[in-house]
PDB file of C-alpha atoms and ligand atoms in Angstrom:
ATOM      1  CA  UNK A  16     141.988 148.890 134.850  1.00 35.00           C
ATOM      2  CA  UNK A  17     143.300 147.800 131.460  1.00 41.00           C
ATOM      3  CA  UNK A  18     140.910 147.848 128.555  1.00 48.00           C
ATOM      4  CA  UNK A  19     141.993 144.435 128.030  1.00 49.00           C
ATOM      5  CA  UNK A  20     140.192 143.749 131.416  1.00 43.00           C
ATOM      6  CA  UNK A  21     137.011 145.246 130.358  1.00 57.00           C
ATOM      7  CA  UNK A  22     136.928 143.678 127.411  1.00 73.00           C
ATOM      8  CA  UNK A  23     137.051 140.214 128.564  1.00 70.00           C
ATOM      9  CA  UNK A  24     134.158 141.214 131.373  1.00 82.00           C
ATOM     10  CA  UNK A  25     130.882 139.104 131.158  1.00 88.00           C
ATOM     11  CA  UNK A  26     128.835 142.755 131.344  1.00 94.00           C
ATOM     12  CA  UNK A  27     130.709 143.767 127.900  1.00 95.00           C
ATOM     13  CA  UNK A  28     129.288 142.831 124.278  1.00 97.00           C
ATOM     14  CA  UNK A  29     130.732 143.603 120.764  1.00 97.00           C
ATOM     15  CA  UNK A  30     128.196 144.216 117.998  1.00 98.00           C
ATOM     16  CA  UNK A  31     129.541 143.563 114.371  1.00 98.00           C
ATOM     17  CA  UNK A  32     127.477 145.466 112.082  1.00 98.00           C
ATOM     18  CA  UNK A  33     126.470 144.216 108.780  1.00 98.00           C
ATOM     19  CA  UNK A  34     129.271 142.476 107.415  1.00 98.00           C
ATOM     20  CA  UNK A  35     128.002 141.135 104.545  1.00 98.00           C
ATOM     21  CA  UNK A  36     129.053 140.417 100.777  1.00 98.00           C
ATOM     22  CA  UNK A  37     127.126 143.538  99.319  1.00 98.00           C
ATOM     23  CA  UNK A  38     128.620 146.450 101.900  1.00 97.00           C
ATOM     24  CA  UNK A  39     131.836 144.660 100.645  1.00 97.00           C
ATOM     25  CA  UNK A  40     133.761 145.429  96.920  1.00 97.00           C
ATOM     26  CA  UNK A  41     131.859 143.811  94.517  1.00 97.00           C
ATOM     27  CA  UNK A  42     128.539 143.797  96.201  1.00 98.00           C
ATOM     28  CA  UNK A  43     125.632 146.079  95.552  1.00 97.00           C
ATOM     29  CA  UNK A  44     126.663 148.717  97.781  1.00 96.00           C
ATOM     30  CA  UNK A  45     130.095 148.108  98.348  1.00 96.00           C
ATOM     31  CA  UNK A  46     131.447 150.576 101.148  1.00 96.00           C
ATOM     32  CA  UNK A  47     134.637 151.535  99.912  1.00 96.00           C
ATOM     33  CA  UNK A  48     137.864 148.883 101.391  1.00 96.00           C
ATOM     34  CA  UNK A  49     134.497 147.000 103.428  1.00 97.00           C
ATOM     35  CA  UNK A  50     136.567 143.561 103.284  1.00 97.00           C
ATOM     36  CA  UNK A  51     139.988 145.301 104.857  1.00 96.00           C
ATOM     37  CA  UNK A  52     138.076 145.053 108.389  1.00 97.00           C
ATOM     38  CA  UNK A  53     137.142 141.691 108.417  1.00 97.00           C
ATOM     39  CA  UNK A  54     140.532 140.014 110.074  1.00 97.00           C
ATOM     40  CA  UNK A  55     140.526 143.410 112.208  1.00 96.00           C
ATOM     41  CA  UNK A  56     137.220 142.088 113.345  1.00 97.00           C
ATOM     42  CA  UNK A  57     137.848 138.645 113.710  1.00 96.00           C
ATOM     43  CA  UNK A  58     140.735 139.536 116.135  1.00 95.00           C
ATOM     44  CA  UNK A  59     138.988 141.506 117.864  1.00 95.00           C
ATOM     45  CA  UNK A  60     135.608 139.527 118.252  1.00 95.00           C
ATOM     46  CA  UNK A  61     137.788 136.657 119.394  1.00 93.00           C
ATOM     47  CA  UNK A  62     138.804 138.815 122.596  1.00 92.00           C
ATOM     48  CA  UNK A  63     135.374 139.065 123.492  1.00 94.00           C
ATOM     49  CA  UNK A  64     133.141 136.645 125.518  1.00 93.00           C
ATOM     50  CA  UNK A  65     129.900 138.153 124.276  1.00 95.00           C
ATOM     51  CA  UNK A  66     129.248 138.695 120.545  1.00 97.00           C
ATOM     52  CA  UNK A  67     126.224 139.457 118.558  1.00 98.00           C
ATOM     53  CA  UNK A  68     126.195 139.646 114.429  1.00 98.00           C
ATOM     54  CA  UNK A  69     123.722 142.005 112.673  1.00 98.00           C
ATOM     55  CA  UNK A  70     122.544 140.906 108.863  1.00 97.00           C
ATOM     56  CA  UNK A  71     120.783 143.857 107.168  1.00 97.00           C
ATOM     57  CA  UNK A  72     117.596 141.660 105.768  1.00 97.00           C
ATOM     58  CA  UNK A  73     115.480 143.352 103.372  1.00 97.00           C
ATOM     59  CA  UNK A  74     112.435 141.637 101.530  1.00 97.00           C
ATOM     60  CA  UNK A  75     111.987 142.337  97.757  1.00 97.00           C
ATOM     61  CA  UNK A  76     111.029 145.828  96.827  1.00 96.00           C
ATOM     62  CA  UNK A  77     111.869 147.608 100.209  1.00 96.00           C
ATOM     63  CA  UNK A  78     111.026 150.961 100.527  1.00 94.00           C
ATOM     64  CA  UNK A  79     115.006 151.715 101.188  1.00 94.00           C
ATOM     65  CA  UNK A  80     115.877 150.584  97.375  1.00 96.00           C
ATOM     66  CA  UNK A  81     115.758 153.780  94.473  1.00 96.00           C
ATOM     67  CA  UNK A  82     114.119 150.953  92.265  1.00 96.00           C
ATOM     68  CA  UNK A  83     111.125 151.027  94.638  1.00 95.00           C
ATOM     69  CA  UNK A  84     110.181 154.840  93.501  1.00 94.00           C
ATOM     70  CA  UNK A  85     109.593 155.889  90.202  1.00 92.00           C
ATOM     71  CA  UNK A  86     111.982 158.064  88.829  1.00 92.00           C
ATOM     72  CA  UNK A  87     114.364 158.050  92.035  1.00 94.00           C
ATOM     73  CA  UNK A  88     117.771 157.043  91.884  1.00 95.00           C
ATOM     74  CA  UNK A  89     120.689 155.910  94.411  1.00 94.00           C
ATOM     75  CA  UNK A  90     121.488 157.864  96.914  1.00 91.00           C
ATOM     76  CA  UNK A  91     118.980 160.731  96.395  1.00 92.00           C
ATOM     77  CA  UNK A  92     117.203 161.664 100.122  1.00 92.00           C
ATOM     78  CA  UNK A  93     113.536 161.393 100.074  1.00 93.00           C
ATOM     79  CA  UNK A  94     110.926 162.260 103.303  1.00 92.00           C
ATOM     80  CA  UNK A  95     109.634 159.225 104.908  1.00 91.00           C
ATOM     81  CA  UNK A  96     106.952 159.165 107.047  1.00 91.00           C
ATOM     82  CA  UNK A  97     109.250 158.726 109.540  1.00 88.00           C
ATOM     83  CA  UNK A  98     112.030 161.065 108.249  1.00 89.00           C
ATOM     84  CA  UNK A  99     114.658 161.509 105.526  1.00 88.00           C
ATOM     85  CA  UNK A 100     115.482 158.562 103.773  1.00 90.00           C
ATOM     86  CA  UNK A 101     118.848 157.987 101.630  1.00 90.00           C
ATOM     87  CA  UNK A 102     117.532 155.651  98.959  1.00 94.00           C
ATOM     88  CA  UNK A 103     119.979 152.767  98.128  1.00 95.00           C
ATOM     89  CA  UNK A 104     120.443 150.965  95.648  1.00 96.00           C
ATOM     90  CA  UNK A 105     118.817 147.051  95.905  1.00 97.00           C
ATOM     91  CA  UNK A 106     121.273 145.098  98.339  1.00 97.00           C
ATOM     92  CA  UNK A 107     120.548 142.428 101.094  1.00 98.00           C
ATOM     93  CA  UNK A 108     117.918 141.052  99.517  1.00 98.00           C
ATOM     94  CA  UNK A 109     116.628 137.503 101.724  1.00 98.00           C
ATOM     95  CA  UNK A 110     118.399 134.599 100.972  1.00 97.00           C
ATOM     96  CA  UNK A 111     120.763 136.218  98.384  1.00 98.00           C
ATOM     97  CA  UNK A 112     124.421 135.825  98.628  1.00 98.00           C
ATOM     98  CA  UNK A 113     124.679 139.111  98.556  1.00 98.00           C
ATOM     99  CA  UNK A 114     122.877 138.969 101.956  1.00 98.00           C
ATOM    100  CA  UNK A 115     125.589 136.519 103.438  1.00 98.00           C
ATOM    101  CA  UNK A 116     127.944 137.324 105.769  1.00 98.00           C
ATOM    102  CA  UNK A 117     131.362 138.148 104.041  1.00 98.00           C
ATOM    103  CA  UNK A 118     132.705 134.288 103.844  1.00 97.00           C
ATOM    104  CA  UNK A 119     135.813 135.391 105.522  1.00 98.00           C
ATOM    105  CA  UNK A 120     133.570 136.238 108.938  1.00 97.00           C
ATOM    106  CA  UNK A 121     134.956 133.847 111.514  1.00 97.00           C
ATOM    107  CA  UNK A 122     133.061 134.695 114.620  1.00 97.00           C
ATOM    108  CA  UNK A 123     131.770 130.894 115.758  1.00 95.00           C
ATOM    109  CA  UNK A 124     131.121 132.041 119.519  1.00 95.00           C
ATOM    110  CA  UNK A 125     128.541 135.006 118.499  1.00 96.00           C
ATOM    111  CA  UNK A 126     125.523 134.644 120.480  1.00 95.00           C
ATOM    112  CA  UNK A 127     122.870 136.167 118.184  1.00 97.00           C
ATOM    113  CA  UNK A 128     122.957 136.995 114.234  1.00 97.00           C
ATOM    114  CA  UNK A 129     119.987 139.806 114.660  1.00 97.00           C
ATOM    115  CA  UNK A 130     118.036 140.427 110.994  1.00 96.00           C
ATOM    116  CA  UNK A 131     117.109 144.068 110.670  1.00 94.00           C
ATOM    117  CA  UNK A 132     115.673 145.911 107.536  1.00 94.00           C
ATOM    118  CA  UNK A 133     112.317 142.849 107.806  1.00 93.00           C
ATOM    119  CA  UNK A 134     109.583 145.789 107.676  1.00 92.00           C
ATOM    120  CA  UNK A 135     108.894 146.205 104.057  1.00 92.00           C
ATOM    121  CA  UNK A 136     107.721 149.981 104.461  1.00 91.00           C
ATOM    122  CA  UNK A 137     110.798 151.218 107.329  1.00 89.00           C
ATOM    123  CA  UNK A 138     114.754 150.971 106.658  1.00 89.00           C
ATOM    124  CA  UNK A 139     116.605 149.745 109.628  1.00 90.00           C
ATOM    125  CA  UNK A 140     120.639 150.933 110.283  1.00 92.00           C
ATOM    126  CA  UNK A 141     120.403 150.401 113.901  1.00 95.00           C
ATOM    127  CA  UNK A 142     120.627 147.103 115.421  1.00 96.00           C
ATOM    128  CA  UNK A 143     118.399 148.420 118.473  1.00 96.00           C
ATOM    129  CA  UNK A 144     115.386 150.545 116.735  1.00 94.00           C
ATOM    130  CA  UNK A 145     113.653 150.685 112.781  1.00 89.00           C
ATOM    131  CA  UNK A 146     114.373 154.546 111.222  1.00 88.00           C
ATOM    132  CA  UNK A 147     111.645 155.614 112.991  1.00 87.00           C
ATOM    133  CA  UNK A 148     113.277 155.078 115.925  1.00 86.00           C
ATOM    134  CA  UNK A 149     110.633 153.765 117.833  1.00 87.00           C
ATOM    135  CA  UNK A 150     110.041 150.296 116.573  1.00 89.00           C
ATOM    136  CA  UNK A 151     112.460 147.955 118.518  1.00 92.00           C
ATOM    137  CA  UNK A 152     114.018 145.134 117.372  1.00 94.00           C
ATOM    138  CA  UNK A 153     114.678 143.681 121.008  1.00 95.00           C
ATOM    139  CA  UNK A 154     118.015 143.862 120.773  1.00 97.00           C
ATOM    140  CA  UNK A 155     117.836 146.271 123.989  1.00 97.00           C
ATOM    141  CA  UNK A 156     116.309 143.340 125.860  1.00 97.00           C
ATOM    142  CA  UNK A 157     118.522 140.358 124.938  1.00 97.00           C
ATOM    143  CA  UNK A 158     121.804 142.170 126.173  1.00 98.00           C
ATOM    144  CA  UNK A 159     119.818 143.733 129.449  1.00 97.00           C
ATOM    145  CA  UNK A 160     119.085 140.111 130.192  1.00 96.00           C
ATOM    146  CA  UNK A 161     122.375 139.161 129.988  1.00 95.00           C
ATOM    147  CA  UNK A 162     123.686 142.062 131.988  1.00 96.00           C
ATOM    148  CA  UNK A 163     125.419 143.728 129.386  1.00 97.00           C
ATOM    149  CA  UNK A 164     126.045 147.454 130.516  1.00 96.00           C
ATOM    150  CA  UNK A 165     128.962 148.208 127.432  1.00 95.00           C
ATOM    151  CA  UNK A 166     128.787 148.022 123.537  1.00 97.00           C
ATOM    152  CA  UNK A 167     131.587 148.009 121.513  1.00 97.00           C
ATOM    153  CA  UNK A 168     130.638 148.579 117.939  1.00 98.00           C
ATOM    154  CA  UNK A 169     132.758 147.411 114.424  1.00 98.00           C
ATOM    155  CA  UNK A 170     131.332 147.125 111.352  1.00 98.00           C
ATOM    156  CA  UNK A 171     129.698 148.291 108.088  1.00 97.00           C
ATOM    157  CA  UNK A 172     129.333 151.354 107.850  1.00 95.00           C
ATOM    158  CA  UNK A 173     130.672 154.043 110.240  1.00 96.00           C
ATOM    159  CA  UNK A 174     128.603 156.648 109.135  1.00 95.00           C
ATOM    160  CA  UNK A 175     125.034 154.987 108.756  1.00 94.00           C
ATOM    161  CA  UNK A 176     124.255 151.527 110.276  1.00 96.00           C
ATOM    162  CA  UNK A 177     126.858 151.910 113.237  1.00 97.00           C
ATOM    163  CA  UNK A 178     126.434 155.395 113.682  1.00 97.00           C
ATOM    164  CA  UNK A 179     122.678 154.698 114.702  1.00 96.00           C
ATOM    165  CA  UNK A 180     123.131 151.236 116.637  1.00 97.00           C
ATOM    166  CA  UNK A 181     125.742 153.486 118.712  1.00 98.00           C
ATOM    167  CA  UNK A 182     123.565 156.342 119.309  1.00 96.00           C
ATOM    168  CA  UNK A 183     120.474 154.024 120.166  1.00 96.00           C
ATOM    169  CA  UNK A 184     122.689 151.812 122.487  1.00 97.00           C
ATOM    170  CA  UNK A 185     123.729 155.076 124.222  1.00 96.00           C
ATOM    171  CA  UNK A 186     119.734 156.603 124.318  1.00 95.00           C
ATOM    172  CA  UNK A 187     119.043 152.943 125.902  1.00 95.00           C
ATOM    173  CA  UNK A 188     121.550 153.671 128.510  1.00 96.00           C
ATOM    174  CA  UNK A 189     124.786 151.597 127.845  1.00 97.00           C
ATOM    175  CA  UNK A 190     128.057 152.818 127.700  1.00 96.00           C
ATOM    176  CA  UNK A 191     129.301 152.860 123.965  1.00 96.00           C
ATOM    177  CA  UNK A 192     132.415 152.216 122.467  1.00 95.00           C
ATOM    178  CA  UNK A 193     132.836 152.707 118.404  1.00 96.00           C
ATOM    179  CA  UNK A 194     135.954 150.892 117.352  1.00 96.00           C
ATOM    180  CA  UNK A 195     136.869 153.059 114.355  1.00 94.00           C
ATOM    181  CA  UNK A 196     139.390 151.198 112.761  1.00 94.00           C
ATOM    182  CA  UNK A 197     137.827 148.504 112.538  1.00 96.00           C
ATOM    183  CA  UNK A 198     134.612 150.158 110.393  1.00 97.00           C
ATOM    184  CA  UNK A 199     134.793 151.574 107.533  1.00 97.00           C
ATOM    185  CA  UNK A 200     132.488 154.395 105.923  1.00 97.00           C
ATOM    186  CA  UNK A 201     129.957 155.198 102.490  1.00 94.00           C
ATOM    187  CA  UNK A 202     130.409 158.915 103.497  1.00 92.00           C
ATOM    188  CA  UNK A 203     127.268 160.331 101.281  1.00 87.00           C
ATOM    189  CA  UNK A 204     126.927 163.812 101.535  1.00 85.00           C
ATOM    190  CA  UNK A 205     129.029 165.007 104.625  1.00 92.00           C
ATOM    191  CA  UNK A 206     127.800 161.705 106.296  1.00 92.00           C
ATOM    192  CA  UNK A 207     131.353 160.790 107.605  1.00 95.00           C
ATOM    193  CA  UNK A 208     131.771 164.270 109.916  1.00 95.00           C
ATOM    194  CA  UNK A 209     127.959 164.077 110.932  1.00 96.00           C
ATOM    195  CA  UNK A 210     128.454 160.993 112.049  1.00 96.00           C
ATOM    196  CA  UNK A 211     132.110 162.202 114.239  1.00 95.00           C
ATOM    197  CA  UNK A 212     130.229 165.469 115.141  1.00 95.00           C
ATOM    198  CA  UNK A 213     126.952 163.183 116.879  1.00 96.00           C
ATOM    199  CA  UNK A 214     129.111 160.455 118.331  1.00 96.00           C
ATOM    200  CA  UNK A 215     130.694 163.137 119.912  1.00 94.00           C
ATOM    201  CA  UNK A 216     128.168 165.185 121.318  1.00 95.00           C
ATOM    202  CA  UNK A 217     126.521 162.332 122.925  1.00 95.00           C
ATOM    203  CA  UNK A 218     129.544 161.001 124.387  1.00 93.00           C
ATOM    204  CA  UNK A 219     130.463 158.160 122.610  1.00 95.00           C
ATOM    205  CA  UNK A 220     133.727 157.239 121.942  1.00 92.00           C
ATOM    206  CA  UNK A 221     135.488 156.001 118.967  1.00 93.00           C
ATOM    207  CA  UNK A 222     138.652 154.242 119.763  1.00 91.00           C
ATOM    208  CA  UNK A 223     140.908 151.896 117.948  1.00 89.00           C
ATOM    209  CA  UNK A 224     141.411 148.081 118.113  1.00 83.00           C
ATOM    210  CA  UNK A 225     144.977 148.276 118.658  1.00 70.00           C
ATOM    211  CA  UNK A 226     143.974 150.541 121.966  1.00 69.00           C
ATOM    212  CA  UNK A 227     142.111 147.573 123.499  1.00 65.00           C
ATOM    213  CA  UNK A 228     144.852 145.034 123.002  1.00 61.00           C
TER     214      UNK A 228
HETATM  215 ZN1   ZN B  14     119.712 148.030 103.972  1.00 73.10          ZN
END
């Protein structure tokens, strides 16, 4: 079997994570080349029957942003109730264009755009579960309904919001497929080889787009 065949299966979704104008140059928390993967993406969406779209969503004055917490700043790691908690600085705020999908996003045929980050009090990087891990956002549901059993993940970023919506989709039992190449990475504090160190304990393979063509 070719991955070209299991790629065009009906049991096979691709999740683009967060590809929006602030995790891009020029936005509020630009990841680093962000806009390089969006024709990467667009190819490779367009080999897929099944897409879903993830916005990060955050109301005013969410507990991720530094400017929530006196005398934080960006990037420093607080303790959540439910955790650690990098603190960002104030990006994908409702209804702002930073909070649009990067205009060069041309994924008609996605399913689902799923809004994550909605709690005020709990950040959200995975497109299946809140940080604390337990609150779900139903994503799980949607694709068991539609008999999804593999998740291929692109998307913004590697080492935070689709490190986490891969190693949820794998704890909820699909097979999970992190297209590298076509993600690209904040890397805060070691993040980047965390993130290759858990994907690979678990299982989870990164691969590249060129290897599904
Ligand atoms: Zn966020």
């Amino acid at each position: 079997m070719t991955q070209g065949a299991i790629i065009d299966g009906n049991d096979v979704v691709l999740i683009v994570v967060d590809v929006q104008n602030d995790f891009c140059p020029g936005g509020a928390l630009a990841v680093p080349r962000g806009d390089e993967i969006v024709p990467i993406v667009n190819r490779l969406a367009a080999r897929f029957r099944n897409v879903v779209l993830t916005q990060d969503w955050h109301p005013p004055g969410h507990f991720s942003f530094a400017s929530t917490h006196p005398e934080r700043n960006p990037f420093e790691t607080i303790v959540a109730p439910y955790g650690p908690q990098v603190l960002w600085p104030d990006h994908c705020v409702q209804g702002t264009p930073g909070a649009a999908f990067h205009a060069g996003l041309d994924i008609g045929h996605a399913a689902l755009a799923l809004r994550k980050g909605m709690v005020p009090t709990i950040d959200s990087y995975s497109a299946f579960y809140e940080n604390d891990r337990r609150t779900p956002t139903g994503l799980s549901g949607f694709l068991r309904e539609r008999g999804i059993s593999r998740v291929f993940l692109a998307g913004l970023a590697f080492d935070f919001c689709v490190r986490y919506s891969a190693e949820d989709a794998r704890r909820e039992g699909f097979a999970v497929f992190v297209v590298e190449d076509a993600c690209r990475s904040i890397d805060v504090n070691g993040s980047v080889t965390q993130t290759r160190d858990s994907l690979t304990s678990l299982g989870i393979a990164c691969i590249s787009a060129l290897s599904t063509a």
